[in-house]
Amino acid sequence: MMKLAKVAMLITLASASSAAWAQVNMGEQKPEASLPFNMTTVNTFELPWRIAFLPDGRMLITEKVGPIWLVSAKGEKIAMVTNTPAVYWQGQNGMLGVFLSPHYATDQNIYLTYAEPGDYGGGLALGRAKLTLTATTAKLDNYEVLWHQMPKGKGGQEGAQVAFSPDGQFLFLTVGDRQRFTPAQDPNQPEGKILRLTLDGKPAPGNPNYGKTGAATIPLIDPPRDTEAAKTAPVVSTYTFPGPNLTPAETWTMGHRTPYGMAFSPTGELWEIEHGPKGGDKLSLIEKGKNYGWPVVSFGDNYNGVPIPKPNTQPDFALPALYWVPVIAPGNLMFYTGTQTFPQWNGNGFVSGLVTMSLVRIVFDGHGGAKAVQRWEVGHRIRDIEEAPDGSLWMLEDANPGALIHVTPK
């Protein structure tokens, strides 16, 4: 009985902690008076998007316009990676994410996310290849597309972030709403979803609707002007799947807008951050089968001022831990897991801000709770921030040219 009482008390405390930390607006958080780190610009790239660190400290850096660079541990360009796929580069579309396989030490595989060209715009694609390296060259071998959004079409906000499950068996892929709004609530379309796939890009066993198929034909709309117009947006074409529509079987969660950041915490929780419209960026704990509300509800409004119902009006939707009004426009989310260089930040999360040119440090309680504890003005639109093997941080500036910035302790 005593053991059961202790378990019940722990559950109660965890729930209370999570509840106490939930739905906090951090939009008005004041920046710190000074920076506790040095920032050194070491190189520039053309609209850089993501960094992936190789075990030896070298980096792979994507440029939205298409190339992927092999970069030294000091930030020097070594070579452009060859055999990369063609991309649809326009607006928010292009070459986006690069991620090392969880089994890279044995398979040398990397995964790419990008906008794949099509007859009517583009669509998010997930690809995999073996990375073959020398001291001065890098190329992709045996490249294959594992998953792609169909039908392709107009609209930005691809999402394109990947997180591998802690056991290394599955991958989670964020798919943005492509600025079309309503497909985020349509279980037959991948837009506005987080997918859970095998490492080969197939629906993962254990998904909420694993084994189910969706509608054989789905509509395609152009990006409407606001959430209300989206409800009656004209269908510009229909798409018939050549085989079973696997979207329901692939889906882990739905109701997302622009999920640009997603990562597992050191305690095994999956966290995601996304842009709101005019207000309403949010950080959410991602849990199996939940609906996160977009475009039915939002803490923000449409850019043209048309209001959107607030989340507290629809209790069926999952609420975030933190939200931002006004926005920070998050570039990415990462967790620091080092005991060297910045040991005081071990286990903390970092969110980069584009509009606010900031870096936000977040602490997590391991039970679904989060607090934004510091915000630093860094003077650059930060698209990505990642941890190097030596524990230092590297940031990419969203610009052309965009800086590669090394962050070290003062």
Coordinates of C-alpha atoms in Angstrom, one line a residue:
M1 CA 0.0 0.0 0.0
M2 CA 2.8 2.4 0.9
K3 CA 4.5 1.7 -2.5
L4 CA 1.2 2.4 -4.4
A5 CA 0.7 5.6 -2.4
K6 CA 4.2 6.8 -3.4
V7 CA 3.4 6.1 -7.1
A8 CA 0.1 8.0 -6.8
M9 CA 1.9 10.9 -5.2
L10 CA 4.5 11.0 -8.0
I11 CA 1.8 11.0 -10.6
T12 CA -0.1 13.8 -8.9
L13 CA 3.1 15.9 -8.6
A14 CA 4.0 15.3 -12.2
S15 CA 0.5 16.3 -13.3
A16 CA 0.5 19.4 -11.2
S17 CA 3.9 20.4 -12.5
S18 CA 2.7 20.0 -16.1
A19 CA -0.5 21.9 -15.4
A20 CA 1.3 24.7 -13.7
W21 CA 3.6 25.2 -16.6
A22 CA 1.0 25.0 -19.4
Q23 CA -0.2 27.6 -21.8
V24 CA 2.1 30.4 -20.9
N25 CA 2.5 33.4 -23.3
M26 CA 6.2 34.2 -23.7
G27 CA 5.7 36.8 -26.5
E28 CA 6.6 39.7 -24.2
Q29 CA 9.6 38.0 -22.6
K30 CA 12.4 40.6 -22.2
P31 CA 15.8 39.9 -23.6
E32 CA 18.8 39.6 -21.3
A33 CA 21.0 42.6 -20.8
S34 CA 24.1 40.8 -22.1
L35 CA 25.2 37.6 -23.9
P36 CA 26.9 34.8 -21.9
F37 CA 28.7 33.6 -25.0
N38 CA 30.8 34.8 -27.9
M39 CA 29.6 34.7 -31.5
T40 CA 32.1 34.4 -34.4
T41 CA 31.0 34.5 -38.0
V42 CA 33.3 32.0 -39.8
N43 CA 31.6 31.7 -43.2
T44 CA 28.6 32.5 -45.4
F45 CA 26.2 30.5 -47.4
E46 CA 23.3 31.1 -49.9
L47 CA 20.1 30.8 -47.8
P48 CA 21.4 28.1 -45.5
W49 CA 18.8 25.9 -43.7
R50 CA 20.2 23.1 -41.6
I51 CA 23.4 21.7 -40.1
A52 CA 24.2 18.0 -39.5
F53 CA 27.4 17.1 -37.6
L54 CA 29.4 14.1 -38.7
P55 CA 31.2 12.1 -35.9
D56 CA 34.5 13.7 -36.8
G57 CA 33.2 17.2 -36.3
R58 CA 32.8 18.1 -39.9
M59 CA 29.4 19.4 -41.0
L60 CA 26.8 19.0 -43.8
I61 CA 25.1 22.3 -44.5
T62 CA 22.1 22.6 -46.8
E63 CA 21.4 25.7 -48.9
K64 CA 17.8 26.3 -49.8
V65 CA 18.7 26.9 -53.4
G66 CA 19.9 23.3 -53.8
P67 CA 23.4 22.5 -52.8
I68 CA 24.7 20.6 -49.8
W69 CA 28.1 21.5 -48.5
L70 CA 30.7 19.4 -46.7
V71 CA 32.3 21.8 -44.2
S72 CA 35.3 21.4 -41.9
A73 CA 35.0 21.4 -38.1
K74 CA 36.3 25.0 -38.2
G75 CA 33.6 26.1 -40.7
E76 CA 35.6 26.1 -43.9
K77 CA 33.9 24.9 -47.1
I78 CA 35.5 21.7 -48.3
A79 CA 33.4 20.6 -51.2
M80 CA 29.9 20.6 -52.6
V81 CA 28.2 17.2 -52.1
T82 CA 27.5 15.5 -55.5
N83 CA 24.6 13.5 -56.7
T84 CA 22.0 15.5 -54.8
P85 CA 18.4 15.5 -56.0
A86 CA 16.8 18.3 -58.0
V87 CA 14.7 20.7 -55.8
Y88 CA 11.8 23.1 -56.4
W89 CA 13.2 26.3 -55.0
Q90 CA 10.7 29.1 -54.6
G91 CA 9.7 31.1 -51.5
Q92 CA 9.9 28.8 -48.5
N93 CA 10.6 25.7 -50.7
G94 CA 13.9 24.2 -51.6
M95 CA 16.6 22.0 -50.1
L96 CA 15.8 21.9 -46.4
G97 CA 16.8 19.3 -43.9
V98 CA 19.8 16.9 -43.6
F99 CA 19.9 14.3 -40.9
L100 CA 22.3 11.5 -40.0
S101 CA 20.9 8.0 -39.8
P102 CA 20.6 6.8 -36.1
H103 CA 22.9 3.9 -37.3
Y104 CA 25.3 6.1 -39.3
A105 CA 28.3 4.4 -37.7
T106 CA 27.5 1.2 -39.5
D107 CA 25.4 2.3 -42.6
Q108 CA 26.7 5.8 -43.4
N109 CA 23.2 6.8 -44.5
I110 CA 21.9 10.3 -44.4
Y111 CA 18.3 11.5 -44.9
L112 CA 17.3 14.6 -46.8
T113 CA 14.0 16.6 -46.8
Y114 CA 13.3 19.0 -49.7
A115 CA 10.7 20.3 -52.0
E116 CA 10.5 18.0 -55.0
P117 CA 9.7 19.6 -58.4
G118 CA 6.3 18.8 -60.0
D119 CA 4.0 19.9 -62.8
Y120 CA 2.1 22.3 -60.5
G121 CA 4.6 23.5 -57.9
G122 CA 6.3 21.1 -55.6
G123 CA 5.9 18.7 -52.7
L124 CA 7.8 17.6 -49.7
A125 CA 10.1 14.6 -50.2
L126 CA 12.1 12.4 -47.9
G127 CA 15.1 10.7 -49.3
R128 CA 18.0 8.6 -48.2
A129 CA 21.5 7.9 -49.5
K130 CA 24.8 6.5 -48.4
L131 CA 27.3 9.3 -47.8
T132 CA 30.7 8.5 -49.3
L133 CA 33.5 10.8 -48.0
T134 CA 37.1 11.5 -48.6
A135 CA 39.3 14.2 -47.1
T136 CA 38.2 16.6 -49.9
T137 CA 35.0 15.1 -51.5
A138 CA 31.5 14.0 -50.6
K139 CA 28.9 12.2 -52.7
L140 CA 25.6 10.5 -52.3
D141 CA 25.3 6.9 -53.5
N142 CA 22.2 4.8 -53.9
Y143 CA 19.9 7.7 -53.5
E144 CA 16.2 6.8 -53.1
V145 CA 13.0 8.7 -52.3
L146 CA 11.4 7.0 -49.4
W147 CA 8.3 9.2 -49.1
H148 CA 6.8 12.2 -50.9
Q149 CA 3.8 14.4 -50.6
M150 CA 1.2 13.8 -53.3
P151 CA -0.2 15.6 -55.0
K152 CA 2.3 18.3 -55.4
G153 CA 1.2 21.9 -55.6
K154 CA 1.5 25.5 -54.5
G155 CA 2.3 26.9 -51.1
G156 CA 5.2 27.1 -48.7
Q157 CA 5.5 25.9 -45.1
E158 CA 6.8 22.4 -46.0
G159 CA 7.8 21.5 -42.4
A160 CA 10.5 19.1 -43.4
Q161 CA 12.0 18.3 -39.9
V162 CA 13.0 14.8 -38.9
A163 CA 13.5 13.3 -35.5
F164 CA 14.5 9.7 -34.9
S165 CA 13.0 7.7 -32.0
P166 CA 15.3 7.2 -29.1
D167 CA 15.5 3.4 -30.0
G168 CA 16.6 4.3 -33.5
Q169 CA 13.8 2.2 -35.1
F170 CA 11.5 4.9 -36.4
L171 CA 11.5 8.4 -37.8
F172 CA 9.0 11.3 -37.3
L173 CA 8.5 13.7 -40.2
T174 CA 6.8 17.0 -40.0
V175 CA 4.6 18.0 -42.9
G176 CA 3.5 21.6 -43.1
D177 CA 0.0 22.8 -44.2
R178 CA 1.4 24.3 -47.4
Q179 CA -0.6 27.5 -46.6
R180 CA -3.8 25.7 -47.6
F181 CA -5.2 25.5 -44.0
T182 CA -8.0 23.0 -44.2
P183 CA -6.0 19.9 -45.3
A184 CA -4.4 20.0 -41.8
Q185 CA -7.7 18.6 -40.5
D186 CA -8.3 16.1 -43.4
P187 CA -7.1 12.6 -42.4
N188 CA -6.8 11.7 -46.1
Q189 CA -4.1 14.4 -46.8
P190 CA -0.6 14.5 -45.3
E191 CA -0.5 18.3 -45.0
G192 CA -0.5 19.6 -41.4
K193 CA 0.6 16.3 -39.9
I194 CA 3.4 14.6 -38.1
L195 CA 4.1 11.2 -39.6
R196 CA 5.7 8.3 -37.9
L197 CA 7.5 6.0 -40.4
T198 CA 9.9 3.1 -40.4
L199 CA 13.5 4.0 -41.4
D200 CA 12.5 2.9 -45.0
G201 CA 9.7 5.4 -45.1
K202 CA 6.7 3.1 -44.6
P203 CA 3.8 3.4 -42.1
A204 CA 5.1 2.4 -38.7
P205 CA 3.5 -0.3 -36.6
G206 CA 1.7 1.1 -33.6
N207 CA 0.5 4.3 -35.3
P208 CA -3.1 5.3 -34.3
N209 CA -4.5 4.2 -37.7
Y210 CA -1.9 1.6 -38.7
G211 CA -3.3 -0.6 -41.5
K212 CA -6.0 1.8 -42.6
T213 CA -6.1 3.4 -46.0
G214 CA -7.6 6.8 -47.0
A215 CA -9.7 8.1 -49.8
A216 CA -8.6 7.1 -53.3
T217 CA -9.1 10.6 -54.6
I218 CA -8.3 13.9 -52.8
P219 CA -8.8 17.6 -53.8
L220 CA -6.1 20.2 -54.3
I221 CA -6.6 23.8 -53.5
D222 CA -4.4 26.9 -54.0
P223 CA -3.4 28.7 -50.8
P224 CA -6.5 30.8 -49.8
R225 CA -6.3 34.3 -48.2
D226 CA -7.4 33.2 -44.7
T227 CA -8.9 30.4 -42.6
E228 CA -12.4 31.4 -43.4
A229 CA -11.8 31.6 -47.2
A230 CA -10.2 28.2 -47.0
K231 CA -13.5 26.6 -46.0
T232 CA -14.9 27.3 -49.4
A233 CA -11.7 27.5 -51.5
P234 CA -12.3 26.2 -55.1
V235 CA -10.7 22.9 -56.0
V236 CA -8.2 23.4 -58.8
S237 CA -7.6 19.7 -59.4
T238 CA -8.1 16.3 -58.0
Y239 CA -5.5 13.6 -57.4
T240 CA -6.1 9.9 -57.7
F241 CA -3.5 7.8 -55.9
P242 CA -1.9 5.1 -58.0
G243 CA -2.1 2.7 -55.1
P244 CA -3.6 2.8 -51.5
N245 CA -3.6 6.2 -49.8
L246 CA -1.4 5.4 -46.8
T247 CA -1.8 8.9 -45.1
P248 CA -4.1 7.6 -42.3
A249 CA -1.6 4.7 -41.5
E250 CA 1.3 7.1 -41.5
T251 CA -0.2 9.8 -39.3
W252 CA 0.9 10.2 -35.7
T253 CA -0.7 13.7 -35.0
M254 CA -2.6 16.3 -37.0
G255 CA -3.6 19.9 -36.9
H256 CA -0.2 21.5 -37.4
R257 CA 0.7 24.7 -39.4
T258 CA 4.4 25.2 -39.9
P259 CA 6.2 22.6 -37.9
Y260 CA 9.8 23.7 -38.5
G261 CA 11.3 22.3 -35.3
M262 CA 11.0 18.9 -33.6
A263 CA 13.3 16.9 -31.3
F264 CA 13.3 14.3 -28.6
S265 CA 14.3 15.6 -25.2
P266 CA 16.9 13.7 -23.1
T267 CA 14.0 12.2 -21.1
G268 CA 12.4 10.8 -24.3
E269 CA 9.6 13.3 -24.8
L270 CA 8.9 14.5 -28.4
W271 CA 8.6 18.2 -28.7
E272 CA 7.6 20.3 -31.7
I273 CA 7.6 24.1 -32.4
E274 CA 5.7 25.8 -35.1
H275 CA 4.8 29.2 -36.5
G276 CA 1.4 30.7 -35.8
P277 CA -0.1 33.2 -38.2
K278 CA -0.3 36.8 -36.9
G279 CA 0.6 35.7 -33.4
G280 CA 0.5 32.2 -31.9
D281 CA 3.8 30.5 -32.4
K282 CA 3.7 27.5 -30.1
L283 CA 5.8 24.7 -28.4
S284 CA 3.9 21.5 -27.9
L285 CA 4.5 18.1 -26.4
I286 CA 3.7 15.6 -29.2
E287 CA 1.6 12.7 -28.1
K288 CA 0.1 9.8 -30.1
G289 CA -3.1 10.5 -31.9
K290 CA -3.7 14.0 -30.7
N291 CA -5.1 16.9 -32.7
Y292 CA -3.3 20.3 -32.3
G293 CA -6.1 22.4 -33.7
W294 CA -4.8 24.2 -36.8
P295 CA -6.6 25.9 -38.6
V296 CA -9.7 25.6 -36.4
V297 CA -8.1 27.4 -33.5
S298 CA -5.0 29.5 -32.9
F299 CA -3.6 31.9 -30.4
G300 CA -3.1 34.3 -33.4
D301 CA -5.3 35.7 -36.1
N302 CA -5.1 35.7 -39.9
Y303 CA -2.6 38.1 -41.4
N304 CA -5.5 40.1 -42.9
G305 CA -7.1 40.5 -39.5
V306 CA -9.8 37.9 -39.8
P307 CA -10.0 36.3 -36.3
I308 CA -9.5 32.7 -35.5
P309 CA -11.2 31.0 -32.6
K310 CA -8.9 30.6 -29.6
P311 CA -7.9 27.2 -28.3
N312 CA -9.8 27.5 -25.0
T313 CA -13.0 27.5 -27.1
Q314 CA -12.3 23.9 -28.3
P315 CA -11.3 21.6 -25.5
D316 CA -10.8 18.6 -27.8
F317 CA -7.6 20.0 -29.2
A318 CA -4.2 19.6 -27.5
L319 CA -2.8 22.8 -25.9
P320 CA 0.8 23.8 -26.1
A321 CA 3.1 24.3 -23.2
L322 CA 4.3 27.7 -24.4
Y323 CA 3.1 30.2 -27.0
W324 CA 4.2 33.5 -28.3
V325 CA 2.1 36.6 -29.0
P326 CA 3.7 38.5 -30.6
V327 CA 5.7 35.9 -32.5
I328 CA 9.3 35.0 -32.5
A329 CA 9.0 33.0 -35.8
P330 CA 10.9 29.9 -34.7
G331 CA 13.6 28.5 -37.0
N332 CA 14.3 25.2 -35.1
L333 CA 14.3 23.4 -31.8
M334 CA 17.2 21.5 -30.4
F335 CA 18.3 20.0 -27.0
Y336 CA 21.7 20.5 -25.6
T337 CA 23.1 17.3 -24.2
G338 CA 26.7 18.0 -23.2
T339 CA 28.6 18.3 -20.0
Q340 CA 31.5 20.1 -21.6
T341 CA 31.6 23.7 -23.0
F342 CA 28.2 24.7 -21.7
P343 CA 27.6 22.2 -18.8
Q344 CA 25.1 24.5 -17.2
W345 CA 22.7 24.0 -20.2
N346 CA 22.8 20.2 -20.2
G347 CA 19.3 19.0 -21.0
N348 CA 18.0 22.4 -21.9
G349 CA 16.2 23.2 -25.1
F350 CA 17.0 26.1 -27.5
V351 CA 14.7 27.8 -30.0
S352 CA 16.0 30.1 -32.6
G353 CA 13.9 33.2 -33.6
L354 CA 13.8 34.6 -37.1
V355 CA 11.7 37.8 -36.6
T356 CA 13.0 38.6 -33.2
M357 CA 16.6 37.7 -34.1
S358 CA 16.9 35.9 -30.8
L359 CA 17.8 32.7 -29.1
V360 CA 15.5 31.3 -26.4
R361 CA 16.6 28.9 -23.7
I362 CA 13.9 26.5 -22.4
V363 CA 13.9 24.2 -19.4
F364 CA 11.7 21.1 -19.2
D365 CA 10.4 19.2 -16.2
G366 CA 10.2 15.8 -18.0
H367 CA 6.4 15.6 -17.5
G368 CA 5.2 17.8 -20.3
G369 CA 6.0 21.1 -18.7
A370 CA 8.3 23.8 -20.2
K371 CA 9.6 27.3 -19.2
A372 CA 11.3 29.8 -21.4
V373 CA 13.9 31.1 -18.9
Q374 CA 16.1 33.3 -21.0
R375 CA 16.0 35.2 -24.3
W376 CA 19.0 36.7 -26.0
E377 CA 19.1 39.1 -28.8
V378 CA 21.8 37.9 -31.3
G379 CA 21.3 40.3 -34.1
H380 CA 20.6 37.7 -36.8
R381 CA 17.6 35.8 -38.2
I382 CA 18.6 32.4 -36.9
R383 CA 17.3 29.5 -39.0
D384 CA 19.2 26.7 -37.2
I385 CA 21.2 26.0 -34.1
E386 CA 23.0 22.7 -33.5
E387 CA 25.5 21.2 -31.0
A388 CA 28.9 20.1 -32.3
P389 CA 30.7 17.0 -30.9
D390 CA 32.9 19.3 -28.8
G391 CA 29.8 20.9 -27.1
S392 CA 30.1 24.2 -28.8
L393 CA 27.1 25.6 -30.7
W394 CA 26.8 26.6 -34.4
M395 CA 24.0 28.8 -35.8
L396 CA 22.9 29.5 -39.4
E397 CA 21.5 32.9 -40.4
D398 CA 18.5 33.0 -42.6
A399 CA 19.8 35.4 -45.2
N400 CA 21.6 35.6 -48.6
P401 CA 24.4 35.6 -47.8
G402 CA 23.6 33.9 -44.5
A403 CA 26.3 33.6 -41.8
L404 CA 27.6 30.4 -40.2
I405 CA 28.2 31.5 -36.6
H406 CA 30.3 29.7 -34.0
V407 CA 29.0 30.1 -30.4
T408 CA 31.5 29.6 -27.6
P409 CA 31.7 30.5 -23.9
K410 CA 32.9 33.9 -22.7

